[in-house]
Structure formats: C-alpha cells, structure tokens
XYZ file of N, CA and C in Angstrom:
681
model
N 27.305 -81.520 -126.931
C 28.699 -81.869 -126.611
C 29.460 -80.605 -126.239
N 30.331 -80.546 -125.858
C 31.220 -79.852 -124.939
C 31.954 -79.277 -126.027
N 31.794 -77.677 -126.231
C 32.771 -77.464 -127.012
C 34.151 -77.277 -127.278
N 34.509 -77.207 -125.652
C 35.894 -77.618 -125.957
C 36.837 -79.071 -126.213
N 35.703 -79.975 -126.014
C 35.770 -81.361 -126.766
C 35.980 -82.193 -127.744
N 35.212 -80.854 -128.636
C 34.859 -81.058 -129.867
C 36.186 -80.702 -130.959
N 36.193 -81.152 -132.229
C 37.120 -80.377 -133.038
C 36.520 -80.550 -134.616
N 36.979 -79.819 -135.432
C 36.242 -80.167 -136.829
C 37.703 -80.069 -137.685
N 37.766 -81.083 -138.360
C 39.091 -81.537 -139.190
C 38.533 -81.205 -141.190
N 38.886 -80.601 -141.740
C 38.326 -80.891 -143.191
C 39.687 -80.803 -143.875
N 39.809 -81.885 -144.111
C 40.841 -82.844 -144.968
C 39.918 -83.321 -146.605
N 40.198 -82.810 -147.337
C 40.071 -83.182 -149.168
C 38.553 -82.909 -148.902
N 37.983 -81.772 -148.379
C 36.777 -81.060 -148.815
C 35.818 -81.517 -147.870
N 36.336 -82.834 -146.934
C 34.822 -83.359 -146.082
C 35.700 -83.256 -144.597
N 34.191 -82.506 -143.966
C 34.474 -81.972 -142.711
C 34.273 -83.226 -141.514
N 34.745 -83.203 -140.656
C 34.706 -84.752 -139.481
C 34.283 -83.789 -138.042
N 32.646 -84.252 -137.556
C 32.767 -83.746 -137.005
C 32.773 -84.392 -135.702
N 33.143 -84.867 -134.476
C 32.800 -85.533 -133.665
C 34.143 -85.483 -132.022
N 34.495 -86.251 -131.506
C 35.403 -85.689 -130.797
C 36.273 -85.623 -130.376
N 37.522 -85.483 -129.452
C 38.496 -85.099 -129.727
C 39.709 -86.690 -130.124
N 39.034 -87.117 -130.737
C 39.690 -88.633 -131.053
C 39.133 -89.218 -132.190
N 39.915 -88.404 -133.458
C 39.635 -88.541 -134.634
C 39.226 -89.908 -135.209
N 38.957 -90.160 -136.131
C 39.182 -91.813 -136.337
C 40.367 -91.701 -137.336
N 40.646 -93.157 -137.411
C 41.953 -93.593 -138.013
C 42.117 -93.074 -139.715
N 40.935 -92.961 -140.453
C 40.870 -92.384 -141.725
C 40.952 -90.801 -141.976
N 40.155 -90.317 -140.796
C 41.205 -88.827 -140.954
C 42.439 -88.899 -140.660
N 42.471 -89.199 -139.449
C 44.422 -88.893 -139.041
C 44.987 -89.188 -140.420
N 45.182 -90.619 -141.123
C 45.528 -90.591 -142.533
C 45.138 -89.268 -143.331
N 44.238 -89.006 -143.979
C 44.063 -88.134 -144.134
C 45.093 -86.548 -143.911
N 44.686 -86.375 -143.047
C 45.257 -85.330 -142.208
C 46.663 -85.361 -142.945
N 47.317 -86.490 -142.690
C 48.558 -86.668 -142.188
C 49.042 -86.464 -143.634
N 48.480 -87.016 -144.677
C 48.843 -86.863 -146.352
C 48.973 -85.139 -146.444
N 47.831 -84.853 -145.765
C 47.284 -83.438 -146.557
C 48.587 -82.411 -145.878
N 49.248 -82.652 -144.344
C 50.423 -81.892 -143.985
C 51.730 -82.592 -144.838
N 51.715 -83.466 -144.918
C 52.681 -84.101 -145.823
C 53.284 -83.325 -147.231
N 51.831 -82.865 -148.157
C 51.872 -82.374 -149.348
C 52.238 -80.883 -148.987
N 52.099 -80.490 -147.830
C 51.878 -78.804 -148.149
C 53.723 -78.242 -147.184
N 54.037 -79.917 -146.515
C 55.579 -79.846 -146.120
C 56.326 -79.795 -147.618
N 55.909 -80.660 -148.422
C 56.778 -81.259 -149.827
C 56.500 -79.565 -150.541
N 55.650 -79.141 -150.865
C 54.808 -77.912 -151.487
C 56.552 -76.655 -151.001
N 56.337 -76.557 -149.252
C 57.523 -75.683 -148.585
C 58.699 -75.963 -149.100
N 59.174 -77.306 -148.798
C 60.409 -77.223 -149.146
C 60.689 -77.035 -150.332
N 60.291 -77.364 -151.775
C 60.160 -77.193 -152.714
C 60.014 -75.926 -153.170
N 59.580 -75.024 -152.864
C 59.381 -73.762 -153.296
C 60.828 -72.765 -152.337
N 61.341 -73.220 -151.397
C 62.982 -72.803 -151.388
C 64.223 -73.856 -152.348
N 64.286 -74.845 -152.077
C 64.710 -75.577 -153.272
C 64.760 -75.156 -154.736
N 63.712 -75.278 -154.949
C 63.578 -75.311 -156.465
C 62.992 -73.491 -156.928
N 63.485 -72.589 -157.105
C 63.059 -70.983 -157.187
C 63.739 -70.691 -157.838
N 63.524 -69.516 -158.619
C 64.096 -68.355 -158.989
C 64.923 -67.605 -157.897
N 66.675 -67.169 -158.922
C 67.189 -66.508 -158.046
C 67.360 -65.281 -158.299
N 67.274 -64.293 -157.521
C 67.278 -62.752 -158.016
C 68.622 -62.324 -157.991
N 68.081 -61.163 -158.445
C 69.870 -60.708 -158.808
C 70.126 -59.878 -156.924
N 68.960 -59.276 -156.180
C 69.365 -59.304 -154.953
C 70.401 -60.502 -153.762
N 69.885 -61.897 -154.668
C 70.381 -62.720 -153.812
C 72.101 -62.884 -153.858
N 72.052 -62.502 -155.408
C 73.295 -62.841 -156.269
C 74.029 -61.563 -155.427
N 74.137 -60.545 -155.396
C 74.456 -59.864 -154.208
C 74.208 -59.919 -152.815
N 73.672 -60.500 -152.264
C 73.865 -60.917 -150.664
C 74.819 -62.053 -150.680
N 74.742 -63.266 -151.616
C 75.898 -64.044 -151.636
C 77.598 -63.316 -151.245
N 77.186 -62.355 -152.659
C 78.753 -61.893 -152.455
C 78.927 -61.472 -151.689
N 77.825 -60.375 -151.145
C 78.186 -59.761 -149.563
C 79.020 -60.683 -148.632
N 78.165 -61.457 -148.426
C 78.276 -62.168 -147.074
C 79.885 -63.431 -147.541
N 79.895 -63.606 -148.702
C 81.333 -64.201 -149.181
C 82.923 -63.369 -148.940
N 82.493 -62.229 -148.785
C 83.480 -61.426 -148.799
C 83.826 -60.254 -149.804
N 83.257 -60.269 -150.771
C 83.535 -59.800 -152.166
C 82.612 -58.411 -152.336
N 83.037 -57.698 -153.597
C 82.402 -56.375 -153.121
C 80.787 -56.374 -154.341
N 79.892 -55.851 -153.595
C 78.380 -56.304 -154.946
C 78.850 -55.460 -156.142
N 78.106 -56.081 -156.725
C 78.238 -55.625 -158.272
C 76.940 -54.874 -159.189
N 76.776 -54.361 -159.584
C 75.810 -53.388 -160.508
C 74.673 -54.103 -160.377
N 73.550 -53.492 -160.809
C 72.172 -54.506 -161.311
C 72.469 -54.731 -162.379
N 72.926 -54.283 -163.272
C 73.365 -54.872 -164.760
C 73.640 -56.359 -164.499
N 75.017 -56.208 -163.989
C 75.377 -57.406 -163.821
C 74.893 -58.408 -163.175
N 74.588 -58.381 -161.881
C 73.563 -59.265 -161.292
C 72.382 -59.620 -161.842
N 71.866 -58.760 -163.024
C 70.642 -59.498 -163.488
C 71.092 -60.486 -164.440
N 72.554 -59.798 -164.582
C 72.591 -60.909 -166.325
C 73.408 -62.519 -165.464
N 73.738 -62.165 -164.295
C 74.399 -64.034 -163.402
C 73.410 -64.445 -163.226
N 71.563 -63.235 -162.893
C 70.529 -64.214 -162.294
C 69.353 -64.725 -163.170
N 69.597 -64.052 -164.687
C 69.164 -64.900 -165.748
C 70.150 -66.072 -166.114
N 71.446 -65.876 -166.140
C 72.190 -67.429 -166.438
C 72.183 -68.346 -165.708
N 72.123 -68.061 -164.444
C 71.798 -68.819 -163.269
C 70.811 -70.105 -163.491
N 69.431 -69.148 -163.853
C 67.852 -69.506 -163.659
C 67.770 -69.967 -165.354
N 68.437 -69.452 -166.276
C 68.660 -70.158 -167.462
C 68.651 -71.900 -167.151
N 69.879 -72.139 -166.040
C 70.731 -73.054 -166.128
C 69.885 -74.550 -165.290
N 69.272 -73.822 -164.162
C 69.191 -74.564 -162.986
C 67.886 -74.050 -162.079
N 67.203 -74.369 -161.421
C 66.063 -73.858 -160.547
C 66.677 -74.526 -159.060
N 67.112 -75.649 -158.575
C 67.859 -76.330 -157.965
C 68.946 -75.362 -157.114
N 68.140 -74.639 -155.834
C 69.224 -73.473 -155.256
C 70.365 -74.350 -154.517
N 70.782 -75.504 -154.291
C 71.822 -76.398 -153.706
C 73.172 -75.864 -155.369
N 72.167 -76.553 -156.181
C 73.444 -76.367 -157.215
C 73.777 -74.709 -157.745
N 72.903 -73.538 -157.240
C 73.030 -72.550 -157.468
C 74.147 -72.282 -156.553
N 74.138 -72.083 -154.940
C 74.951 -72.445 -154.251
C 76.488 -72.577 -155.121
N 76.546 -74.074 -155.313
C 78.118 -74.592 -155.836
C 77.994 -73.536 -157.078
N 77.243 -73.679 -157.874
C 77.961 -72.718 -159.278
C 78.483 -71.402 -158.874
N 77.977 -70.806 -157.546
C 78.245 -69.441 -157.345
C 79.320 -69.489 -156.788
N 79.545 -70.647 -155.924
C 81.006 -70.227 -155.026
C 81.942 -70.872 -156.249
N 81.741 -71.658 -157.183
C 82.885 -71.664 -158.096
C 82.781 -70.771 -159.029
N 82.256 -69.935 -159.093
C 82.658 -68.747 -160.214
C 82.819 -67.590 -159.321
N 82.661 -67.818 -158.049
C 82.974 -66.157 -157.536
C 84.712 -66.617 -157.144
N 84.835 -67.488 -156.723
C 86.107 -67.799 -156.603
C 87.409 -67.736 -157.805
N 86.962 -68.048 -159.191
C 87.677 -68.071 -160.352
C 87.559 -66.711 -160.839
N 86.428 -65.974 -160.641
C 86.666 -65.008 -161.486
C 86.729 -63.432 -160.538
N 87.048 -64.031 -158.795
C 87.281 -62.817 -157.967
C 86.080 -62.441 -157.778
N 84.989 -62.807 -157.339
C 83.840 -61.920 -157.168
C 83.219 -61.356 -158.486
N 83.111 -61.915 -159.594
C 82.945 -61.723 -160.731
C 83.405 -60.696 -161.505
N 84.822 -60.253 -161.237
C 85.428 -58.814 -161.242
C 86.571 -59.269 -162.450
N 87.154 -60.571 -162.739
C 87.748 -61.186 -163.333
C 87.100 -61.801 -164.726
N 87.064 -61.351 -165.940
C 86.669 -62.022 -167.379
C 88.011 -62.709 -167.761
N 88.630 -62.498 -167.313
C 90.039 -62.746 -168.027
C 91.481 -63.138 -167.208
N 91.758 -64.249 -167.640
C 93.036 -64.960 -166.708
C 93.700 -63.718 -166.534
N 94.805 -63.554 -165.837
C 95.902 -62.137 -165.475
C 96.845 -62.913 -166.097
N 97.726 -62.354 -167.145
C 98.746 -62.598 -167.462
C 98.302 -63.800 -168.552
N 97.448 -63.950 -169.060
C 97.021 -65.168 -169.934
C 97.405 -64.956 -171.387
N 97.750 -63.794 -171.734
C 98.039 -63.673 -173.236
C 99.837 -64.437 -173.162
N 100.455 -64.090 -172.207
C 101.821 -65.397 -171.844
C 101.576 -66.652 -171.527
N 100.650 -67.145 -171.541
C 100.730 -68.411 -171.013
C 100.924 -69.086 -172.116
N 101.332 -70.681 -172.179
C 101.741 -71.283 -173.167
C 100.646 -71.503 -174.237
N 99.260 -71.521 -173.758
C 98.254 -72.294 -174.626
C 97.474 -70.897 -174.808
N 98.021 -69.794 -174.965
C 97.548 -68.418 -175.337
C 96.861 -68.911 -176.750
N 96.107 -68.307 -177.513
C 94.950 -67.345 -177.010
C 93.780 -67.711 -176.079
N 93.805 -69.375 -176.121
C 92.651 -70.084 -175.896
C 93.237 -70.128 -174.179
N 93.301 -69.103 -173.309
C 93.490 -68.814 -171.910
C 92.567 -68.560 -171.212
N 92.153 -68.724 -169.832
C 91.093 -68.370 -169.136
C 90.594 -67.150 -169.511
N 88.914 -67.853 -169.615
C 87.932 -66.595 -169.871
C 86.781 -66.768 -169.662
N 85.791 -65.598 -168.975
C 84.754 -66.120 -169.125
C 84.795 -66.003 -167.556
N 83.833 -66.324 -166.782
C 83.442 -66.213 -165.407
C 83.976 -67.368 -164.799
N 83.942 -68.399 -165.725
C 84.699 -69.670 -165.014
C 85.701 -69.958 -165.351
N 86.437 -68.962 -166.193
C 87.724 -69.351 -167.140
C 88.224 -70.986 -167.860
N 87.118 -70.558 -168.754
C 87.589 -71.115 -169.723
C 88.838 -71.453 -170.721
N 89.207 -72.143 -170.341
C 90.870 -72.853 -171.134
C 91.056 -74.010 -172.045
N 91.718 -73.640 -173.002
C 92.461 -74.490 -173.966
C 91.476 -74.637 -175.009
N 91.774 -74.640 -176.078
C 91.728 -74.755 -177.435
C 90.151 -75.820 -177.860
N 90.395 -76.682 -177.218
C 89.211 -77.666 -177.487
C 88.038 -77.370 -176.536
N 87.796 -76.796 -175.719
C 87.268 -76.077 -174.646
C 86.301 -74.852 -175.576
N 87.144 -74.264 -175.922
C 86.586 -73.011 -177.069
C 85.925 -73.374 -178.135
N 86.692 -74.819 -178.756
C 85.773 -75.279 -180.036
C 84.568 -76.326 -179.490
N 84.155 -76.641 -178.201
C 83.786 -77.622 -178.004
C 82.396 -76.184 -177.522
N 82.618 -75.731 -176.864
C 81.337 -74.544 -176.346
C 80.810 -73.515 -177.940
N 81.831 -73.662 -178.752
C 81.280 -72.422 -179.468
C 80.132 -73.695 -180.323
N 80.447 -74.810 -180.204
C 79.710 -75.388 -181.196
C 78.519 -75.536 -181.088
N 78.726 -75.874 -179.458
C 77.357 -76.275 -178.628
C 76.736 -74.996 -178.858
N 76.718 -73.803 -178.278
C 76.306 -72.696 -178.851
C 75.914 -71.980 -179.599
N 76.556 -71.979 -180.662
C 76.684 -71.382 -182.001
C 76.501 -72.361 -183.120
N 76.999 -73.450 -182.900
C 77.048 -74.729 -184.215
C 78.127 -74.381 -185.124
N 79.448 -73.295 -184.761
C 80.243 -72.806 -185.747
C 81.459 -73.044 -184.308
N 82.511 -72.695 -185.060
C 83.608 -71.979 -184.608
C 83.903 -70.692 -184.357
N 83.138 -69.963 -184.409
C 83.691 -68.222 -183.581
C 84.352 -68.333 -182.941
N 83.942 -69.092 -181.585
C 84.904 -68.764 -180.514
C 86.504 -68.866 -180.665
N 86.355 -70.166 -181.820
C 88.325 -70.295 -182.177
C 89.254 -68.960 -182.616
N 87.934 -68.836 -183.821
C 88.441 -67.956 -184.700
C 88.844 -66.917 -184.029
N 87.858 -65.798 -182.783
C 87.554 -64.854 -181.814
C 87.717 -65.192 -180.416
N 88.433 -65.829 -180.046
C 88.267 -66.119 -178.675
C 88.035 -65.054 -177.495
N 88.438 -63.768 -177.768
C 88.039 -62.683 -177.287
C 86.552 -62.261 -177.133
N 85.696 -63.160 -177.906
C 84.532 -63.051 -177.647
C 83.819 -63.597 -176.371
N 84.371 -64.214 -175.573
C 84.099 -65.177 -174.263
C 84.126 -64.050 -173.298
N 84.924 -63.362 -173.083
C 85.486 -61.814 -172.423
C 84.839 -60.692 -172.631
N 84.299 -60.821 -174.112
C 84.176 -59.456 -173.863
C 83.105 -58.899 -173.862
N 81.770 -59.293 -173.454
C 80.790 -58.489 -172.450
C 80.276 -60.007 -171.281
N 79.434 -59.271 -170.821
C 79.318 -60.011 -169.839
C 78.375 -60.943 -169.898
N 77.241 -60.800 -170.585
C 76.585 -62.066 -170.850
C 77.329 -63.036 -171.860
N 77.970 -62.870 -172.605
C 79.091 -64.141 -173.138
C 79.407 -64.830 -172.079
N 80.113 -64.026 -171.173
C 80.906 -64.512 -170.095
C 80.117 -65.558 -169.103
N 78.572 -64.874 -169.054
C 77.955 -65.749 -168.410
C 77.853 -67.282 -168.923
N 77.337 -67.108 -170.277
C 76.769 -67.836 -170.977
C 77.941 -69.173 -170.912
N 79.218 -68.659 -171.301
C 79.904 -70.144 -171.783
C 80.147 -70.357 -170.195
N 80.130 -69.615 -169.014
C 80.211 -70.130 -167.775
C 79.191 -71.511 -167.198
N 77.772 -70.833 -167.678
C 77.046 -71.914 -167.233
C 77.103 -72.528 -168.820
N 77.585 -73.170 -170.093
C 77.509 -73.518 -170.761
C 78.508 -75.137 -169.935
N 79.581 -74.518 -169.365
C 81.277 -75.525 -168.919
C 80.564 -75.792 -167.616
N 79.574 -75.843 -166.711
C 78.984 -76.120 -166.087
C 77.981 -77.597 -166.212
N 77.287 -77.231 -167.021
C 76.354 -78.437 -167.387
C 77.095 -79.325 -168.188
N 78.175 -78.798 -169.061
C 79.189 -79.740 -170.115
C 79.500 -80.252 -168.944
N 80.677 -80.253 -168.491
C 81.776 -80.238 -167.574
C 81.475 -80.798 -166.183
N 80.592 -79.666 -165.824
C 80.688 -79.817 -164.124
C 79.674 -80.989 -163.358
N 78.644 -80.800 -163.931
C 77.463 -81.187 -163.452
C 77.604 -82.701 -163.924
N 77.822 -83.261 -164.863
C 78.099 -84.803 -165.178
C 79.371 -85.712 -164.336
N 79.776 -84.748 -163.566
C 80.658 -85.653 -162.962
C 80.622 -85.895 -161.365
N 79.255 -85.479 -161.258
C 78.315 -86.152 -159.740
C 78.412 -85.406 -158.973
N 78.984 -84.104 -158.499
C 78.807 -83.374 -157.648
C 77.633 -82.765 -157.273
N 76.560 -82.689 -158.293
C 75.299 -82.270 -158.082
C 74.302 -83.088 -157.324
N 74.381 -84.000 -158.378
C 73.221 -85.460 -158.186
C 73.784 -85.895 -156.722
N 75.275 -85.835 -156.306
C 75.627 -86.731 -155.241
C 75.707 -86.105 -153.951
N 75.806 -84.136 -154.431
C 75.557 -83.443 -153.057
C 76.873 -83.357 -152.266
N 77.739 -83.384 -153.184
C 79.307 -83.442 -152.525
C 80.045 -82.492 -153.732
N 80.245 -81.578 -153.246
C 80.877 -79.938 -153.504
C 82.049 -80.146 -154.148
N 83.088 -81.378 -152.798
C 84.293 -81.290 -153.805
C 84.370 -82.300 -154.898
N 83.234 -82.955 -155.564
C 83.429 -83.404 -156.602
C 83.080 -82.531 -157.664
N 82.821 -81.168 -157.606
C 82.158 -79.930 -158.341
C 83.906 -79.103 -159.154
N 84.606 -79.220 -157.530
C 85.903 -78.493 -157.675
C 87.090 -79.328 -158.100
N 86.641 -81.046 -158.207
C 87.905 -81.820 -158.828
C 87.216 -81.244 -160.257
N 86.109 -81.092 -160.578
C 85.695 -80.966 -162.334
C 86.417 -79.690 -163.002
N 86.657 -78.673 -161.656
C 87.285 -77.437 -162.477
C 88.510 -77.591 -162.260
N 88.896 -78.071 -161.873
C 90.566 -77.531 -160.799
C 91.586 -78.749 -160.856
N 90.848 -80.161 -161.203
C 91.845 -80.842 -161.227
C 91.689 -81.813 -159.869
N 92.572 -82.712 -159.317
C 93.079 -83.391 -158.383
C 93.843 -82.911 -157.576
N 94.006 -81.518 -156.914
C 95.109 -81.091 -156.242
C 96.116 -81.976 -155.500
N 96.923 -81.361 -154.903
C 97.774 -82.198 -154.101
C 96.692 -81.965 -152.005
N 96.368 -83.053 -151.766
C 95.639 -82.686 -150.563
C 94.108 -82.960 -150.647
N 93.865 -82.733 -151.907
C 92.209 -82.780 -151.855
C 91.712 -82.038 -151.323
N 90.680 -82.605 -150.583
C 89.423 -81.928 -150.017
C 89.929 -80.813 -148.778
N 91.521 -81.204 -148.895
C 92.124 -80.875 -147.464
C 93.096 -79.744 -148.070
N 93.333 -79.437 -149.388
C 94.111 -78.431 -149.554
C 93.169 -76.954 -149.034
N 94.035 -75.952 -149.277
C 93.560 -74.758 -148.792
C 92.455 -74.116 -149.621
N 92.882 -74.301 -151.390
C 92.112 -73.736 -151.817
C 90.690 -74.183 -152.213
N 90.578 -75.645 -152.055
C 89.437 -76.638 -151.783
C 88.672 -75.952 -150.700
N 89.268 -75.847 -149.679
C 88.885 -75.414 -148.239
C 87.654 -74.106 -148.509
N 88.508 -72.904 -149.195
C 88.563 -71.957 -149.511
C 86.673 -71.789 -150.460
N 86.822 -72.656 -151.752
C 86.006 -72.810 -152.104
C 84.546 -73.485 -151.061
N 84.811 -74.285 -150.657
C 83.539 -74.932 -149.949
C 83.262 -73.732 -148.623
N 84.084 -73.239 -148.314
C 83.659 -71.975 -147.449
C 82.717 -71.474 -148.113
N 83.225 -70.774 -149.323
C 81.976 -69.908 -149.905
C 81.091 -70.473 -150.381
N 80.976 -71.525 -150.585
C 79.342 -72.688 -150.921
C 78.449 -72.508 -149.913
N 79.440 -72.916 -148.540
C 78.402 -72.907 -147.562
C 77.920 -71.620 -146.995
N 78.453 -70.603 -147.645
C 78.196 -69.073 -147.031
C 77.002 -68.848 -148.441
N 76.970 -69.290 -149.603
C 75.760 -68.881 -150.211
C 74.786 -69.926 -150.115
N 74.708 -70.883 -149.807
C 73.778 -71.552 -149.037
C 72.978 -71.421 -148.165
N 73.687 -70.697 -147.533
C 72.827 -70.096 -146.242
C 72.063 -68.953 -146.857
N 72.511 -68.198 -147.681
C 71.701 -67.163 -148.073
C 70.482 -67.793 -149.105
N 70.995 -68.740 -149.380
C 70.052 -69.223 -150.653
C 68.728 -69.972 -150.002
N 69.127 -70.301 -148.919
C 68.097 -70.723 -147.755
C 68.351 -72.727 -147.937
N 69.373 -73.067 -148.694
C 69.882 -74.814 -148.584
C 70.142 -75.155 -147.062
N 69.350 -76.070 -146.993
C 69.527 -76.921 -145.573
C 70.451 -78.250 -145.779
N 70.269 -78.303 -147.419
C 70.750 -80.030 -147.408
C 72.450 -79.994 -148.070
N 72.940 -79.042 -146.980
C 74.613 -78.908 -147.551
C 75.505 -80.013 -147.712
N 76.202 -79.928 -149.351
C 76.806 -81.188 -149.587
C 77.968 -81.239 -148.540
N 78.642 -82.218 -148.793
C 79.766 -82.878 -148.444
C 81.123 -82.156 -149.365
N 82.036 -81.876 -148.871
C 83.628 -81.513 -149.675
C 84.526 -83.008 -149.377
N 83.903 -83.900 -150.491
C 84.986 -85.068 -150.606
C 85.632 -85.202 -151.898
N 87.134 -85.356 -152.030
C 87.208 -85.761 -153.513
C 87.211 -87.419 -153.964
C-alpha cells in the first residue's frame, strides 16, 4: 500500500492499521481520547496554583504598584488556601485590590471616627462591624480575640489575609457570584446595593479590574457584572 495512504492511529494502546478512512470505532475512539486531553488543558489553567508572580502581574497590569515577595507569597498561599478555581481567584483579587488600594490599605482611613469604631474596616477586605469580628474570630479561633483585640485583623499581614479570604467563603461566595459567573453579584456581597448597580462607577471600576486579572490568570469564561 501506498504510503502516503496509509495512516496508523493508536487510541487506548491498540494501533489501526489500514487506510486513510478510519473505521467508525476509532474515529470514536480518537475522538474520546482528544476530548480527555482538551478537558485535561483546560483544567490545568482553570483549576492551578497561583504564584505570588501572578499576584503581581495582576497588580501590574490593574494599575497598582507590586508589592514585596513577602507579601505576595502570603495573598498566594491565602489565595490557594481558599480556592484552586482561577475565575474566582480573578473576582477575589479585583475585590481586595480595590478595598484595600492595591493591598497597601489594612486599615479603613479615618476608621477609629467612625460610628461603629473599633470594629471598623480591616483586613484586606475590610472587615466591619462588631458581629463580623465575633462571627470570623470564632470560625477561626473558636474564641473571641478578635472582639476583645480587634487590632489583630491589621496587624500583620497574614491575619489580614486570613480573615479576608475567611469573609469571602462566609460572605461572598454563598451568594452566587461564583457558582453563577456573574462578578456583580460578588460586589452586591461586599458593597451593598448601590444606587445604579451594575451601572454605577464604582461597580464599573471593580469589574474592570476582574477582567484585567483574568486575563492574566489566563480565564476565558469571564463572568457577567449583573446585580
């Protein structure tokens, strides 16, 4: 036979040899075996470890200025603590680079005045109010520290991480923005109901930077900003 006629297919260990018009049980074949090793690709950008390099190209490319390896290792262990799922890495990053300035912010500005002082934004995602503090330190700790100390949320940076992605999985993630792939149901969980929605500025603002670490994170399947 003609060897350019010919072709040899080995699909699940058995080779087909004959010519250029497979039969119908390889093509099946075949077709499973590219199937698994498409599912295999996407899956291994999807679902990964994120480095603390990435955690700095995000910010790069967000606008914001990078930050230490210290720090980036300790967002890309809380991160990878939290989630393997780079879509929801994505949203957690543009809502904490946004709340806490490029992660430059532990601490509300001006929060020791605010009315519901001490229990004031803190923490990478700023954490607020009183039941907030007793509701994470418990989950955490099984005590009250955080009431007693609330300064402890602030004051190094893996705390900060920690009750960040702690008000994340409490908070954020149960109220469908993940599972449903729509961003601004991520930012009604932190922020409230604005006036405008999906259409105010700082909504806007946020889903910008989702979709700018998305792209770095290598997400193809970018949610939706609906509230």
């Amino acid at each position: 036979m003609d060897g350019e006629n010919r072709i040899i297919l080995n699909v699940g260990g058995i080779s087909q040899f004959g010519s250029s018009e497979p039969t119908t049980t390889t093509m099946v074949k075949l077709f499973f075996a590219i199937s698994a090793l498409l599912a295999v690709s996407c899956l291994s950008q999807v679902a990964s470890a994120v480095t603390s390099q990435e955690v700095n190209q995000v910010l790069a490319v967000t606008g914001y200025r990078q930050v230490d390896a210290n720090l980036a290792g300790v967002i890309a262990n809380g991160i990878n603590g939290m989630t393997s799922d780079r879509n929801e890495v994505a949203m957690f990053l543009a809502q904490v680079i946004y709340e806490s300035n490029g992660f430059y912010y532990r601490e509300e500005i001006g929060g020791a005045s605010k009315s519901y002082a001490p229990y004031y934004g803190r923490g990478y995602i700023q954490l607020t109010w009183k039941y907030n503090y007793q509701a994470a330190s418990r989950d955490i700790f099984n005590d009250d520290r955080l009431v007693r100390d609330p300064g402890m949320v602030s004051r190094d940076t893996t705390m900060s991480m920690r009750v960040s992605t702690w008000f994340w999985v409490k908070n954020v993630r149960p109220k469908g923005g993940v599972s449903k792939n729509n961003f601004g149901l991520t930012t009604r969980a932190i922020w409230g109901n604005p006036v405008g929605g999906s259409s105010n500025p700082v909504s806007i603002k946020r889903y910008d930077l989702y979709k700018k670490a998305a792209k770095v994170l290598g997400v193809t399947n970018v949610g939706i900003n609906s509230f």
